[in-house]
Short mmCIF file of C-alpha atoms in Angstrom, two decimals:
data_model
loop_
_atom_site.label_atom_id
_atom_site.label_comp_id
_atom_site.label_asym_id
_atom_site.label_seq_id
_atom_site.Cartn_x
_atom_site.Cartn_y
_atom_site.Cartn_z
CA MET A 1259 -13.19 9.62 -34.54
CA GLY A 1260 -16.75 8.63 -33.62
CA ASN A 1261 -15.69 5.08 -32.81
CA HIS A 1262 -12.82 6.46 -30.73
CA ARG A 1263 -15.17 8.59 -28.63
CA THR A 1264 -17.61 5.72 -28.27
CA ALA A 1265 -14.81 3.47 -27.01
CA TRP A 1266 -13.77 6.01 -24.37
CA ARG A 1267 -17.36 6.52 -23.29
CA GLY A 1268 -17.58 2.77 -22.85
CA PHE A 1269 -14.40 2.83 -20.78
CA PHE A 1270 -15.77 5.35 -18.31
CA VAL A 1271 -19.14 3.58 -18.07
CA VAL A 1272 -17.47 0.25 -17.27
CA ALA A 1273 -14.96 1.93 -14.93
CA LEU A 1274 -17.76 3.57 -12.95
CA LEU A 1275 -19.59 0.23 -12.71
CA MET A 1276 -16.36 -1.28 -11.36
CA LEU A 1277 -16.08 1.57 -8.88
CA GLY A 1278 -19.59 0.87 -7.65
CA ALA A 1279 -18.79 -2.83 -7.20
CA GLN A 1280 -15.57 -2.03 -5.33
CA LEU A 1281 -17.25 0.37 -2.92
CA THR A 1282 -20.06 -2.11 -2.33
CA ALA A 1283 -17.53 -4.84 -1.47
CA VAL A 1284 -15.72 -2.72 1.14
CA TRP A 1285 -18.62 -0.65 2.47
CA GLY A 1286 -18.69 -0.52 6.26
CA THR A 1287 -15.11 -1.68 6.69
CA PHE A 1288 -12.89 -0.31 9.43
CA TYR A 1289 -9.21 -0.39 10.25
CA LEU A 1290 -7.74 2.04 12.73
CA ALA A 1291 -4.39 1.11 14.20
CA THR A 1292 -0.72 1.88 13.70
CA ASP A 1293 -0.31 3.14 10.11
CA ASP A 1294 -3.82 4.58 9.95
CA TYR A 1295 -3.40 6.52 13.16
CA LEU A 1296 0.05 7.66 12.07
CA ILE A 1297 -1.67 9.23 9.06
CA MET A 1298 -4.35 10.75 11.29
CA THR A 1299 -1.72 12.09 13.67
CA PHE A 1300 -0.18 13.99 10.79
CA GLY A 1301 -3.60 15.24 9.73
CA ARG A 1302 -4.54 16.59 13.16
CA ALA A 1303 -1.71 19.14 13.25
CA ASP A 1304 -1.76 22.42 11.37
CA ILE A 1305 0.25 22.45 8.18
CA ASN A 1306 2.91 25.00 7.27
CA ILE A 1307 5.83 24.91 4.85
CA GLU A 1308 8.36 24.08 7.55
CA ARG A 1309 6.34 21.15 8.87
CA LEU A 1310 5.66 19.80 5.38
CA PHE A 1311 9.39 19.29 4.86
CA ALA A 1312 10.53 18.70 8.46
CA ARG A 1313 10.41 14.92 8.22
CA GLN A 1314 12.54 14.82 5.11
CA THR A 1315 15.66 15.15 7.26
CA GLY A 1316 14.45 14.30 10.78
CA GLY A 1317 12.86 11.20 12.19
CA THR A 1318 11.90 8.73 9.49
CA PRO A 1319 12.84 10.12 6.05
CA ALA A 1320 9.90 8.24 4.51
CA ILE A 1321 7.29 10.94 5.27
CA ARG A 1322 6.73 13.11 2.19
CA PRO A 1323 5.24 16.62 1.87
CA VAL A 1324 2.26 15.75 -0.36
CA SER A 1325 1.32 12.83 1.91
CA LEU A 1326 1.29 15.18 4.91
CA LEU A 1327 -0.84 17.70 3.03
CA LEU A 1328 -3.27 15.00 1.88
CA SER A 1329 -3.53 13.73 5.46
CA ARG A 1330 -4.40 17.21 6.67
CA LEU A 1331 -7.04 17.80 4.00
CA GLU A 1332 -8.66 14.42 4.65
CA PHE A 1333 -8.73 15.03 8.40
CA LEU A 1334 -10.31 18.47 7.95
CA ALA A 1335 -12.93 16.99 5.64
CA PHE A 1336 -13.67 13.64 7.30
CA GLY A 1337 -12.21 13.65 10.80
CA GLU A 1338 -11.47 10.01 11.67
CA ALA A 1339 -14.06 8.45 9.36
CA VAL A 1340 -12.66 5.54 7.36
CA MET A 1341 -15.04 5.04 4.43
CA PRO A 1342 -14.60 8.48 2.82
CA ARG A 1343 -10.87 7.83 2.64
CA ILE A 1344 -11.43 4.42 1.08
CA ALA A 1345 -13.87 5.94 -1.43
CA ILE A 1346 -11.25 8.54 -2.41
CA ASN A 1347 -8.66 5.77 -2.92
CA ALA A 1348 -11.10 3.85 -5.12
CA CYS A 1349 -11.82 6.94 -7.24
CA ILE A 1350 -8.11 7.68 -7.66
CA ASN A 1351 -7.59 4.03 -8.68
CA VAL A 1352 -10.10 4.51 -11.49
CA LEU A 1353 -8.25 7.68 -12.53
CA SER A 1354 -5.00 5.68 -12.53
CA GLY A 1355 -6.55 3.21 -14.96
CA ALA A 1356 -7.60 6.10 -17.19
CA MET A 1357 -4.05 7.53 -17.14
CA LEU A 1358 -2.61 4.14 -18.10
CA ALA A 1359 -5.05 3.88 -21.00
CA LEU A 1360 -4.08 7.39 -22.14
CA ILE A 1361 -0.40 6.44 -22.09
CA LEU A 1362 -0.84 3.38 -24.28
CA ASP A 1363 -3.30 5.08 -26.62
CA GLY A 1364 -0.98 8.06 -27.08
CA LEU A 1365 2.06 5.89 -27.65
CA PHE A 1366 0.70 3.04 -29.79
CA LYS A 1367 -2.51 4.59 -31.24
CA ARG A 1368 -4.51 1.46 -30.44
CA PRO A 1369 -7.37 2.62 -28.22
CA LYS A 1370 -8.98 -0.80 -27.90
CA TYR A 1371 -5.92 -2.37 -26.25
CA ALA A 1372 -5.28 0.78 -24.22
CA ILE A 1373 -8.80 0.76 -22.81
CA LEU A 1374 -8.69 -2.96 -21.99
CA THR A 1375 -5.38 -2.41 -20.19
CA GLY A 1376 -6.84 0.45 -18.15
CA LEU A 1377 -9.82 -1.68 -17.13
CA ALA A 1378 -7.58 -4.66 -16.25
CA PHE A 1379 -5.43 -2.38 -14.11
CA ILE A 1380 -8.46 -1.01 -12.24
CA ALA A 1381 -9.57 -4.58 -11.53
CA TRP A 1382 -6.12 -6.01 -10.72
CA PRO A 1383 -6.50 -8.13 -7.54
CA LEU A 1384 -3.42 -6.70 -5.82
CA HIS A 1385 -5.15 -3.31 -5.57
CA ALA A 1386 -7.84 -4.74 -3.27
CA GLU A 1387 -5.66 -3.98 -0.25
CA GLY A 1388 -5.44 -0.31 -1.13
CA LEU A 1389 -9.20 -0.20 -1.63
CA ALA A 1390 -10.08 -1.91 1.67
CA TRP A 1391 -7.55 -0.36 4.09
CA PHE A 1392 -7.20 3.37 3.74
CA HIS A 1393 -3.57 3.62 4.90
CA SER A 1394 -2.27 1.34 2.15
CA GLY A 1395 -4.31 3.21 -0.45
CA HIS A 1396 -3.03 6.53 0.89
CA THR A 1397 0.52 5.24 0.48
CA SER A 1398 0.30 3.63 -2.95
CA ILE A 1399 -2.56 4.90 -5.09
CA PRO A 1400 -1.94 8.71 -5.25
CA ILE A 1401 1.71 8.26 -6.22
CA GLY A 1402 0.70 5.66 -8.80
CA MET A 1403 -1.87 7.98 -10.34
CA LEU A 1404 0.55 10.94 -10.39
CA THR A 1405 3.35 8.89 -11.95
CA LEU A 1406 1.01 7.60 -14.64
CA SER A 1407 -0.22 11.16 -15.18
CA VAL A 1408 3.34 12.33 -15.91
CA LEU A 1409 3.78 9.54 -18.46
CA ALA A 1410 0.35 10.26 -19.98
CA ALA A 1411 1.21 13.96 -20.31
CA TYR A 1412 4.38 13.08 -22.22
CA ALA A 1413 2.69 10.45 -24.39
CA ARG A 1414 -0.21 12.77 -25.27
CA GLY A 1415 1.96 15.80 -25.97
CA TRP A 1416 0.76 17.99 -23.12
CA SER A 1417 2.70 21.16 -22.44
CA MET A 1418 6.15 20.94 -20.86
CA LEU A 1419 4.97 23.13 -17.98
CA THR A 1420 2.03 20.83 -17.16
CA THR A 1421 4.20 17.72 -17.37
CA SER A 1422 6.91 19.30 -15.21
CA ILE A 1423 4.43 20.37 -12.52
CA LEU A 1424 2.95 16.87 -12.42
CA LEU A 1425 6.45 15.40 -12.11
CA VAL A 1426 7.40 17.68 -9.21
CA ILE A 1427 4.16 16.87 -7.36
CA ALA A 1428 4.70 13.14 -7.95
CA LEU A 1429 8.27 13.28 -6.66
CA MET A 1430 7.16 15.07 -3.50
CA THR A 1431 4.52 12.39 -2.97
CA ARG A 1432 6.91 9.43 -2.98
CA GLU A 1433 10.30 8.46 -4.37
CA ASN A 1434 8.67 5.84 -6.62
CA ALA A 1435 8.16 8.61 -9.19
CA VAL A 1436 11.86 8.40 -10.13
CA VAL A 1437 10.89 5.50 -12.41
CA THR A 1438 9.51 8.13 -14.80
CA GLY A 1439 13.09 8.80 -15.92
CA PRO A 1440 13.87 5.51 -17.71
CA LEU A 1441 10.22 5.08 -18.74
CA LEU A 1442 10.16 8.52 -20.39
CA LEU A 1443 13.43 7.72 -22.16
CA ALA A 1444 12.02 4.42 -23.41
CA MET A 1445 8.87 6.15 -24.64
CA GLY A 1446 10.98 8.82 -26.37
CA TRP A 1447 13.09 6.15 -28.05
CA TYR A 1448 9.99 4.30 -29.27
CA ARG A 1449 8.61 7.53 -30.71
CA HIS A 1450 11.82 8.74 -32.42
CA ARG A 1451 13.57 5.37 -32.97
CA ALA A 1452 16.81 7.13 -32.07
CA LEU A 1453 18.50 7.81 -28.75
CA THR A 1454 19.67 11.41 -29.30
CA PRO A 1455 16.24 12.96 -30.09
CA ALA A 1456 14.71 10.83 -27.33
CA MET A 1457 17.16 12.29 -24.80
CA LYS A 1458 16.51 15.81 -26.05
CA SER A 1459 12.74 15.35 -25.68
CA ILE A 1460 13.03 14.41 -22.00
CA LEU A 1461 15.90 16.77 -21.08
CA PRO A 1462 13.79 19.11 -18.86
CA TYR A 1463 12.34 16.17 -16.94
CA ALA A 1464 15.77 14.53 -16.59
CA ALA A 1465 17.06 17.80 -15.07
CA ILE A 1466 14.20 17.83 -12.55
CA LEU A 1467 14.89 14.20 -11.63
CA LEU A 1468 18.63 14.83 -11.24
CA VAL A 1469 18.06 17.78 -8.91
CA TYR A 1470 15.49 15.80 -6.92
CA VAL A 1471 17.73 12.74 -6.51
CA CYS A 1472 20.62 14.92 -5.31
CA ILE A 1473 18.40 16.69 -2.77
CA ARG A 1474 16.91 13.44 -1.49
CA LEU A 1475 20.33 11.81 -1.15
CA TRP A 1476 21.44 14.80 0.91
CA GLN A 1477 18.29 14.62 3.03
CA MET A 1478 18.62 10.88 3.53
CA SER A 1479 22.27 11.19 4.55
CA ILE A 1480 21.27 13.70 7.26
CA ALA A 1481 18.41 11.48 8.46
CA LEU A 1482 20.57 8.34 8.53
CA GLN A 1483 23.14 10.12 10.66
CA GLY A 1484 20.44 10.19 13.32
CA ASP A 1485 18.09 7.34 14.24
CA ALA A 1486 16.61 6.63 10.81
CA GLN A 1487 17.13 3.18 9.34
CA LEU A 1488 16.53 1.55 5.96
CA PRO A 1489 16.24 -2.24 5.46
CA VAL A 1490 18.95 -2.44 2.78
CA GLY A 1491 20.81 -5.59 1.83
CA GLN A 1492 18.21 -8.30 1.17
CA ASP A 1493 19.02 -11.56 -0.57
CA PRO A 1494 18.50 -10.83 -4.31
CA LEU A 1495 17.10 -14.31 -5.02
CA ALA A 1496 14.63 -14.13 -2.13
CA THR A 1497 13.64 -10.63 -3.23
CA THR A 1498 12.97 -11.86 -6.78
CA PHE A 1499 10.70 -14.68 -5.59
CA TYR A 1500 9.02 -12.29 -3.16
CA LEU A 1501 8.20 -9.82 -5.94
CA ILE A 1502 6.92 -12.54 -8.27
CA PHE A 1503 4.71 -14.07 -5.57
CA HIS A 1504 3.13 -10.82 -4.42
CA LEU A 1505 2.70 -9.45 -7.94
CA LEU A 1506 0.96 -12.61 -9.15
CA GLY A 1507 -0.81 -13.63 -5.94
CA PRO A 1508 -4.49 -13.01 -6.73
CA VAL A 1509 -5.67 -12.91 -3.10
CA HIS A 1510 -4.23 -12.49 0.36
CA PRO A 1511 -2.67 -15.72 1.72
CA GLY A 1512 -5.16 -15.74 4.59
CA LEU A 1513 -8.12 -16.16 2.25
CA PRO A 1514 -9.41 -19.77 2.07
CA GLY A 1515 -8.17 -21.50 -1.05
CA ALA A 1516 -5.41 -18.95 -1.66
CA HIS A 1517 -2.90 -21.63 -2.71
CA VAL A 1518 -5.30 -23.03 -5.31
CA LEU A 1519 -6.13 -19.58 -6.66
CA LEU A 1520 -2.44 -18.75 -6.94
CA ALA A 1521 -1.79 -21.92 -8.96
CA ILE A 1522 -4.75 -21.25 -11.27
CA THR A 1523 -3.64 -17.64 -11.76
CA VAL A 1524 -0.06 -18.59 -12.65
CA ILE A 1525 -1.18 -21.25 -15.13
CA SER A 1526 -3.69 -18.84 -16.71
CA LEU A 1527 -1.07 -16.12 -17.06
CA ILE A 1528 1.40 -18.52 -18.67
CA LEU A 1529 -1.25 -19.50 -21.23
CA LEU A 1530 -2.14 -15.87 -21.83
CA MET A 1531 1.49 -14.81 -22.22
CA SER A 1532 1.94 -17.31 -25.02
CA ARG A 1533 -0.58 -15.19 -26.94
CA ALA A 1534 1.20 -11.89 -26.23
CA THR A 1535 4.85 -12.71 -26.88
CA SER A 1536 5.41 -9.45 -28.76
CA LYS A 1537 4.47 -7.40 -25.69
CA ILE A 1538 6.44 -9.40 -23.10
CA LYS A 1539 9.65 -7.42 -23.64
CA TYR A 1540 7.87 -4.07 -23.23
CA ALA A 1541 5.81 -5.09 -20.21
CA GLY A 1542 8.82 -6.87 -18.68
CA PHE A 1543 10.88 -3.70 -19.05
CA TRP A 1544 8.10 -1.71 -17.35
CA ILE A 1545 7.89 -4.17 -14.43
CA VAL A 1546 11.67 -4.33 -13.91
CA ILE A 1547 12.07 -0.54 -14.02
CA CYS A 1548 9.25 -0.05 -11.50
CA CYS A 1549 10.63 -2.74 -9.15
CA LEU A 1550 14.41 -2.42 -9.39
CA PRO A 1551 15.06 0.88 -7.54
CA PHE A 1552 13.14 -0.35 -4.48
CA ALA A 1553 13.96 -4.06 -4.46
CA PRO A 1554 16.48 -3.70 -1.56
CA LEU A 1555 13.68 -2.26 0.60
CA TYR A 1556 11.51 -5.39 0.48
CA ASP A 1557 11.54 -7.30 3.75
CA THR A 1558 12.10 -10.91 2.68
CA GLY A 1559 13.19 -12.27 6.03
CA ASP A 1560 9.81 -13.85 6.76
CA PRO A 1561 7.94 -16.71 5.03
CA LEU A 1562 6.38 -15.62 1.74
CA PHE A 1563 3.06 -17.32 2.10
CA GLU A 1564 2.37 -16.85 5.81
CA ALA A 1565 -0.85 -14.95 6.39
CA ALA A 1566 0.02 -13.00 9.55
CA VAL A 1567 3.30 -11.76 8.10
CA SER A 1568 1.89 -10.94 4.68
CA ALA A 1569 -0.70 -8.62 6.24
CA TYR A 1570 2.10 -6.14 6.88
CA GLU A 1571 4.91 -7.10 4.52
CA ARG A 1572 3.29 -7.00 1.08
CA ARG A 1573 4.85 -3.59 0.39
CA TRP A 1574 1.94 -2.69 -1.87
CA TYR A 1575 3.24 0.83 -2.44
CA HIS A 1576 6.12 -0.64 -4.49
CA LEU A 1577 3.87 -3.03 -6.44
CA TYR A 1578 1.07 -0.74 -7.59
CA LEU A 1579 2.93 0.47 -10.69
CA PRO A 1580 4.42 -2.93 -11.69
CA ALA A 1581 0.85 -4.27 -11.80
CA ALA A 1582 0.30 -2.02 -14.83
CA GLY A 1583 2.75 -4.18 -16.80
CA MET A 1584 0.82 -7.32 -15.90
CA ALA A 1585 -2.47 -5.67 -16.88
CA TRP A 1586 -0.95 -4.72 -20.25
CA LEU A 1587 0.08 -8.31 -20.93
CA VAL A 1588 -3.38 -9.65 -20.10
CA ALA A 1589 -5.09 -7.05 -22.30
CA SER A 1590 -2.71 -7.77 -25.18
CA ALA A 1591 -3.39 -11.51 -24.93
CA VAL A 1592 -7.19 -11.28 -24.98
CA GLY A 1593 -7.73 -8.09 -26.97
CA GLU A 1594 -8.46 -9.83 -30.26
CA HIS A 1595 -11.50 -11.62 -28.86
CA MET A 1596 -14.12 -9.52 -27.11
CA LYS A 1597 -15.65 -12.46 -25.24
CA ALA A 1598 -12.25 -13.49 -23.91
CA ALA A 1599 -11.51 -9.88 -22.95
CA VAL A 1600 -14.77 -9.54 -21.05
CA ALA A 1601 -14.18 -12.87 -19.31
CA ALA A 1602 -10.64 -11.85 -18.28
CA ILE A 1603 -11.77 -8.48 -16.87
CA VAL A 1604 -14.67 -10.11 -15.00
CA CYS A 1605 -12.36 -12.78 -13.51
CA LEU A 1606 -9.88 -10.14 -12.35
CA LEU A 1607 -12.65 -8.06 -10.82
CA LEU A 1608 -14.18 -11.06 -9.03
CA LEU A 1609 -10.80 -11.95 -7.54
CA GLN A 1610 -10.32 -8.36 -6.48
CA LEU A 1611 -13.78 -8.16 -4.90
CA ALA A 1612 -13.25 -11.45 -3.06
CA ASN A 1613 -9.96 -10.15 -1.73
CA ALA A 1614 -11.43 -6.76 -0.81
CA GLY A 1615 -14.41 -8.39 0.85
CA TRP A 1616 -12.07 -10.51 2.95
CA TYR A 1617 -10.23 -7.39 4.09
CA ALA A 1618 -13.53 -5.66 4.79
CA ASP A 1619 -14.70 -8.55 6.97
CA LEU A 1620 -11.42 -8.36 8.86
CA GLY A 1621 -11.99 -4.64 9.28
CA ARG A 1622 -15.46 -5.23 10.70
CA ASP A 1623 -13.95 -7.57 13.30
CA LEU A 1624 -11.47 -4.84 14.15
CA ARG A 1625 -14.27 -2.31 14.55
CA GLN A 1626 -15.69 -4.51 17.33
CA THR A 1627 -12.34 -4.91 19.09
CA HIS A 1628 -11.75 -1.15 18.81
CA GLN A 1629 -15.08 -0.50 20.52
CA GLN A 1630 -14.27 -3.11 23.14
CA LEU A 1631 -10.97 -1.38 23.88
CA ALA A 1632 -12.83 1.92 24.26
CA ASP A 1633 -15.01 0.25 26.90
CA ILE A 1634 -12.08 -1.44 28.65
CA ILE A 1635 -10.14 1.76 29.23
CA GLN A 1636 -13.07 3.42 30.95
CA ASP A 1637 -11.29 1.98 33.99
CA PRO A 1638 -7.94 3.87 34.23
CA ALA A 1639 -6.10 0.91 35.80
CA PRO A 1640 -3.16 -0.47 33.74
CA ILE A 1641 -3.89 -3.34 31.36
CA ALA A 1642 -1.75 -6.24 30.17
CA LEU A 1643 -2.40 -8.08 26.92
CA VAL A 1644 -1.94 -11.85 26.58
CA ILE A 1645 -1.99 -13.41 23.09
CA PRO A 1646 -1.51 -17.19 23.43
CA GLU A 1647 -0.62 -17.78 19.76
CA GLU A 1648 0.24 -15.85 16.62
CA THR A 1649 -2.76 -15.26 14.35
CA LEU A 1650 -3.57 -12.65 11.75
CA LEU A 1651 -6.48 -11.05 13.62
CA GLY A 1652 -4.67 -11.41 16.95
CA GLY A 1653 -1.66 -9.58 15.52
CA LEU A 1654 -3.86 -6.72 14.34
CA VAL A 1655 -5.55 -6.52 17.74
CA GLU A 1656 -2.08 -6.37 19.29
CA HIS A 1657 -1.43 -3.28 17.17
CA GLN A 1658 -4.70 -1.75 18.31
CA VAL A 1659 -3.75 -2.33 21.94
CA LEU A 1660 -0.28 -0.93 21.28
CA ASP A 1661 -1.92 2.18 19.84
CA ILE A 1662 -4.10 2.85 22.90
CA PRO A 1663 -1.85 5.69 24.21
CA ARG A 1664 -2.19 7.46 20.86
CA ILE A 1665 -5.79 6.61 19.98
CA PHE A 1666 -7.23 7.45 23.41
CA THR A 1667 -4.85 10.23 24.39
CA ALA A 1668 -7.13 11.84 26.96
CA ARG A 1669 -7.66 8.74 29.10
CA ALA A 1670 -5.11 6.12 28.07
CA PRO A 1671 -3.91 3.81 30.85
CA MET A 1672 -0.49 2.18 30.95
CA VAL A 1673 -0.44 -0.74 28.51
CA TYR A 1674 1.72 -3.85 28.78
CA ARG A 1675 2.03 -7.05 26.79
CA TRP A 1676 3.12 -10.45 28.04
CA LEU A 1677 5.96 -12.09 26.10
CA PRO A 1678 5.44 -15.87 25.84
CA ASP A 1679 9.02 -16.44 24.68
CA GLY A 1680 10.74 -13.86 26.83
CA ASP A 1681 14.32 -14.58 27.94
CA GLY A 1682 13.68 -13.55 31.51
CA THR A 1683 11.78 -10.40 30.54
CA GLU A 1684 8.10 -11.27 30.67
CA TYR A 1685 6.51 -7.94 29.74
CA VAL A 1686 6.97 -5.00 27.38
CA ARG A 1687 5.26 -1.60 27.61
CA ALA A 1688 3.53 0.44 24.90
CA ALA A 1689 5.55 3.52 23.98
CA GLN A 1690 6.49 5.63 20.95
CA ASP A 1691 9.82 5.55 19.16
CA PRO A 1692 11.72 8.74 18.21
CA PHE A 1693 9.63 8.97 15.02
CA GLY A 1694 6.32 9.00 16.90
CA TYR A 1695 5.60 5.42 15.80
CA PRO A 1696 4.14 3.01 18.39
CA ALA A 1697 6.53 0.35 19.66
CA TRP A 1698 6.80 -2.15 22.50
CA MET A 1699 9.52 -0.95 24.89
CA THR A 1700 11.61 -3.64 26.57
CA LEU A 1701 11.48 -3.56 30.37
CA ARG A 1702 14.23 -4.60 32.74
CA LYS A 1703 14.46 -8.22 33.82
CA GLY A 1704 12.54 -8.90 37.00
CA PHE A 1705 10.05 -6.13 36.25
CA HIS A 1706 6.76 -6.48 38.12
CA LEU A 1707 3.47 -5.09 36.85
CA PRO A 1708 1.89 -2.26 38.86
CA ALA A 1709 -0.67 -3.26 41.45
CA GLY A 1710 -4.18 -3.47 40.06
CA THR A 1711 -3.09 -4.32 36.50
CA ARG A 1712 -5.90 -6.04 34.59
CA HIS A 1713 -5.06 -8.92 32.25
CA PHE A 1714 -6.95 -9.45 28.99
CA VAL A 1715 -6.52 -12.61 26.92
CA TRP A 1716 -7.20 -12.66 23.19
CA ASN A 1717 -9.81 -15.31 22.31
CA GLU A 1718 -9.40 -16.11 18.62
CA VAL A 1719 -12.56 -18.21 18.43
CA GLN A 1720 -14.80 -15.54 19.96
CA LYS A 1721 -12.78 -12.74 18.29
CA ARG A 1722 -12.68 -10.69 21.46
CA LEU A 1723 -10.57 -9.81 24.47
CA GLU A 1724 -11.61 -11.53 27.68
CA PRO A 1725 -10.60 -10.80 31.29
CA GLY A 1726 -7.97 -13.25 32.47
CA THR A 1727 -5.11 -13.78 34.86
CA ALA A 1728 -1.35 -13.48 34.56
CA PRO A 1729 0.14 -16.63 32.95
CA SER A 1730 2.04 -18.82 35.37
CA ARG A 1731 4.47 -20.15 32.77
CA PRO A 1732 5.40 -19.42 29.13
CA THR A 1733 3.11 -20.68 26.37
CA HIS A 1734 5.08 -21.27 23.17
CA ARG A 1735 3.63 -20.11 19.90
#
C-alpha cells in the first residue's frame, strides 16, 4: 500500500511539472478569430435552460449545452482573455491523464503501467493544439476528461449514481461520449469473463445511452430539415489514412522537419509495438471504438500533409480519446525498463512542447495582426483584403478579417475580399450564415466596390497588412 501511494504521489509531481512546462511553452499566445469568437459570442449572452438547448434543434446541431455553459462561465471570469482559457485546458488535460491512469489501475491492478500511460497521454504531441489554441481545447479536452471519468468511475467501483451523473454530463458536452457504451461492455467482460454479467453490470448506463441516442437522432432530424448540414459520406480508405496520419503525426505539418519527425515517430512506434504485442488488441479495440462512430465526419477532401489545410482540418476533438490507446501501447512497451520509460515520456513531451511552441509563435503573430486590424478600422471606410497566395498565416489573417463585423461590432466597416480565381465575380463580402458563423457572401457578377474602399494586401514576409491598390488582373495561387 505504501509503494502504491508513493507511485501516485510521483505521478502527480511529474504531472504538475509537465503542466508547468506546457504553460511555459504557450505563455503569451493569442488566437482570436472564427471558432474562438464563436465561443465568446455564446459566452456573452445570458444563459437560461431554453437557450442551453436551443441549438440542439436549430441552426447547427453541433452546439451542446455544457459547452454553452462553459463558454458563459469562462466569459464571466475572464472576459476575452486567452491565456486563462488555455491554462484551464492544460489543467483539464492533466486531470484526463489521471482518469486514464485510474481506469487502467482499477481494471488491471498494475499501477506502474497505469501511471506511465497517464503521463504518456498528458504528453502526447497531438494534444499540443488543444493546449495552444483555446477553442480546440474547449472542444476536445473537457469531453475527453468527462468520458474518461465515466470509465474510471466504473473501473474503480464508484456508485451507480455518481457514474450516471458523469455520463449524462459527458453526453451533454459532446456526442463522443457514446463510445462509453462499448468500452464499458468490454471492461465488464474483462472483469467477469462472461457476457451476461457484463451486460447486467452496465445496464443502467446502456439505458441512459439508448435514451440519449434516440433524443439526439430526433433533434438531428429536425435540424437537418432546416439548413444544418453534416459532411457524411467520405471515402473509407482516405478516412483511414487520414486518421492514421493525424493520430501518429508528432507535430503540425507546418513545423520545419515535420516529414522527418513523422518518419522517426512511425519507426519508433513500430519498434515499440513489437515489445507490447499482448496489448495491441486491447489498445486497437480502444482506438477503433473511439474513431469509428465519427469517421464519416472527417473531411478528407484536402491533401493530408498540407500545412494550411491541416490547421483547420485535424478534427482534434475526435482524436483526443484515441490518443489514449497509443499512450497505453507506448507505456506497455517501455514499462519494464525505467530508463526507457523516462526517455519515452521525455521525448513525447519535447515533441509536444515543440508543437505547442510553434502554435504559440503563430498566435503571437496573430496578436499583432489583430492589433493592426483594430487600428485600420479606426477609419470607417470599407476595406478590401487581397491575399496574393495561400499560406497558413495568411489564411488565419483572412479569418480575422472575415470576423471584423463580429469582433468590432460597434465600429465595423464593410469588409470585402478579392477573389484571385473568381469566375467573373471578383469580390465577396463578410457576412454571417444562418448559424451566426462568419462566411464570405458571394456578390453578383459585375459588382463594384463602394467609393472610398481601402485595399490592404497581405505581406507574408513582413507578416502584416499593407495599404495597396485594387489588382488589375487575377493572380493565380
